XYZ file of C-alpha atoms in Angstrom:
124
model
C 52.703 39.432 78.093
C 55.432 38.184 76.111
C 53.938 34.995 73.936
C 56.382 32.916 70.951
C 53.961 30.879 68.957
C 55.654 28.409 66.751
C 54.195 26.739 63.491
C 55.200 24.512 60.443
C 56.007 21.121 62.221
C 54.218 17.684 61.164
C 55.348 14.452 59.330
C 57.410 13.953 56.864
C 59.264 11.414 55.102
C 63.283 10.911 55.455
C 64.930 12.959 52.974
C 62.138 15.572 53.147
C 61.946 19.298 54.521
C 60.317 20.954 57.200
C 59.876 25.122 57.893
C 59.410 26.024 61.088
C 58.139 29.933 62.302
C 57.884 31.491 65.170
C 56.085 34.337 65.852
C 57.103 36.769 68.877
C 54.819 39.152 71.021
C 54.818 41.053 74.186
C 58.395 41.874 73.690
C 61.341 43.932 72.015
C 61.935 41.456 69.540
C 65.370 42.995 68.171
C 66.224 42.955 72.206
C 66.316 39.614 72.204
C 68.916 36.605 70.803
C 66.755 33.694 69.904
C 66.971 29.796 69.271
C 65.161 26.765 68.423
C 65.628 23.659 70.915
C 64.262 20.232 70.515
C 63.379 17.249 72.704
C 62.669 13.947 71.777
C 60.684 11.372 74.102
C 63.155 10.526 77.148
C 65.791 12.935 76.249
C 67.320 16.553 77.374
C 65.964 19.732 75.763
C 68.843 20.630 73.753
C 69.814 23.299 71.350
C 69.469 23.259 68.253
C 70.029 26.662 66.219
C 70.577 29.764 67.807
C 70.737 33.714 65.989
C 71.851 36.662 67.681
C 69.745 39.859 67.790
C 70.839 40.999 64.401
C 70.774 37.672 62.593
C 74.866 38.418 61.871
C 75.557 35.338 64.093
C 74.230 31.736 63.815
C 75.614 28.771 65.599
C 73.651 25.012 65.154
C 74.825 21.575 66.973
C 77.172 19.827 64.888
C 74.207 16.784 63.963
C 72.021 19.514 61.928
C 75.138 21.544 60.329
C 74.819 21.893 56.606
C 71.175 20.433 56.773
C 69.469 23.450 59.407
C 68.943 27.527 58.568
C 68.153 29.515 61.297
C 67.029 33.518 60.017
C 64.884 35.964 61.594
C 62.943 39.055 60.291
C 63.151 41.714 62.942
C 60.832 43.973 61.144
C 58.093 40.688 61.026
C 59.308 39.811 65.139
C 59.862 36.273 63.487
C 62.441 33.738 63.177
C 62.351 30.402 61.062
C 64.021 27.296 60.810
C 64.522 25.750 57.400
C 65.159 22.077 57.982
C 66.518 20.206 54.868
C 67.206 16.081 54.623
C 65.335 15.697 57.419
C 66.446 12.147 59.211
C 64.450 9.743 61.277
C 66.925 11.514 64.658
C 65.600 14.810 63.790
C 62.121 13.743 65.141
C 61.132 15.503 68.353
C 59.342 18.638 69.566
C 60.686 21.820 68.310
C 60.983 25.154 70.639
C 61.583 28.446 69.816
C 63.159 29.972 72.674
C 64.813 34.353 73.595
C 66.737 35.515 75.438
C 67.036 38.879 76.186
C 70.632 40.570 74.911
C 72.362 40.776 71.636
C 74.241 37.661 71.659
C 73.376 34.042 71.694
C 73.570 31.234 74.349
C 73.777 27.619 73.955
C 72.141 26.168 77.374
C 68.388 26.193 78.572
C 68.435 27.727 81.496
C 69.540 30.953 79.786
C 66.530 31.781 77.886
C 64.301 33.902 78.736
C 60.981 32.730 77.188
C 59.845 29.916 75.340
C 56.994 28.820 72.979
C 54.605 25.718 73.486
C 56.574 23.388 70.732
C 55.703 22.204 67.725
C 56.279 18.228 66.756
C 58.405 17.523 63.837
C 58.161 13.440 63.317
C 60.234 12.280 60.133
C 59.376 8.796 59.007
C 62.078 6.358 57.477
């Protein structure tokens, strides 16, 4: 069965950084486009970073631009997020999320799979 296990989340003070991983299973991993979402307490699951199935195409929400790097390793079935200046907003659970095809999609309900989360909390 298809499992995406993510890892690297915990605390961290304002200013700091973060690397998230997620490791993919069960499935053609080069198949697949593949994003991180996030949801904080009371809020949507919304996207984050997304990376198409050759890593050629990124796109992140406009609050992480500049800060965020989404890359994957298709020979490792991985894909990380680098998170940089982390800020006090960026705290929320973290999930890594495919969808099967080569290009990327920006809305929940077209993913495929997703992983358990992982919680980022930044402190200010």
């Amino acid at each position: 069965q298809v499992q995406l296990v993510e890892s690297g989340g915990g605390l961290v003070q304002a200013g700091g950084s973060l690397r998230l991983s997620c490791a993919a299973s069960g499935l053609t991993f080069s198949s697949y486009a593949m994003a991180w979402f996030r949801q904080a307490p009371g809020k949507e699951r919304d996207v984050v970073a997304t990376i198409n199935w050759s890593g050629g195409t990124t796109y992140y929400t406009v609050s992480v631009k500049g800060r965020f790097t989404i890359s994957r390793d298709n020979a490792k079935n991985t894909v990380n997020l680098q998170m940089n200046n982390l800020k006090p907003e960026d705290t929320a659970v973290y999930y890594c999320a495919a969808k099967l095809g080569s290009s990327s999609a920006y809305t929940r309900v077209q993913y495929n799979y997703w992983g358990q989360g992982t919680q980022v909390t930044v402190s200010s």
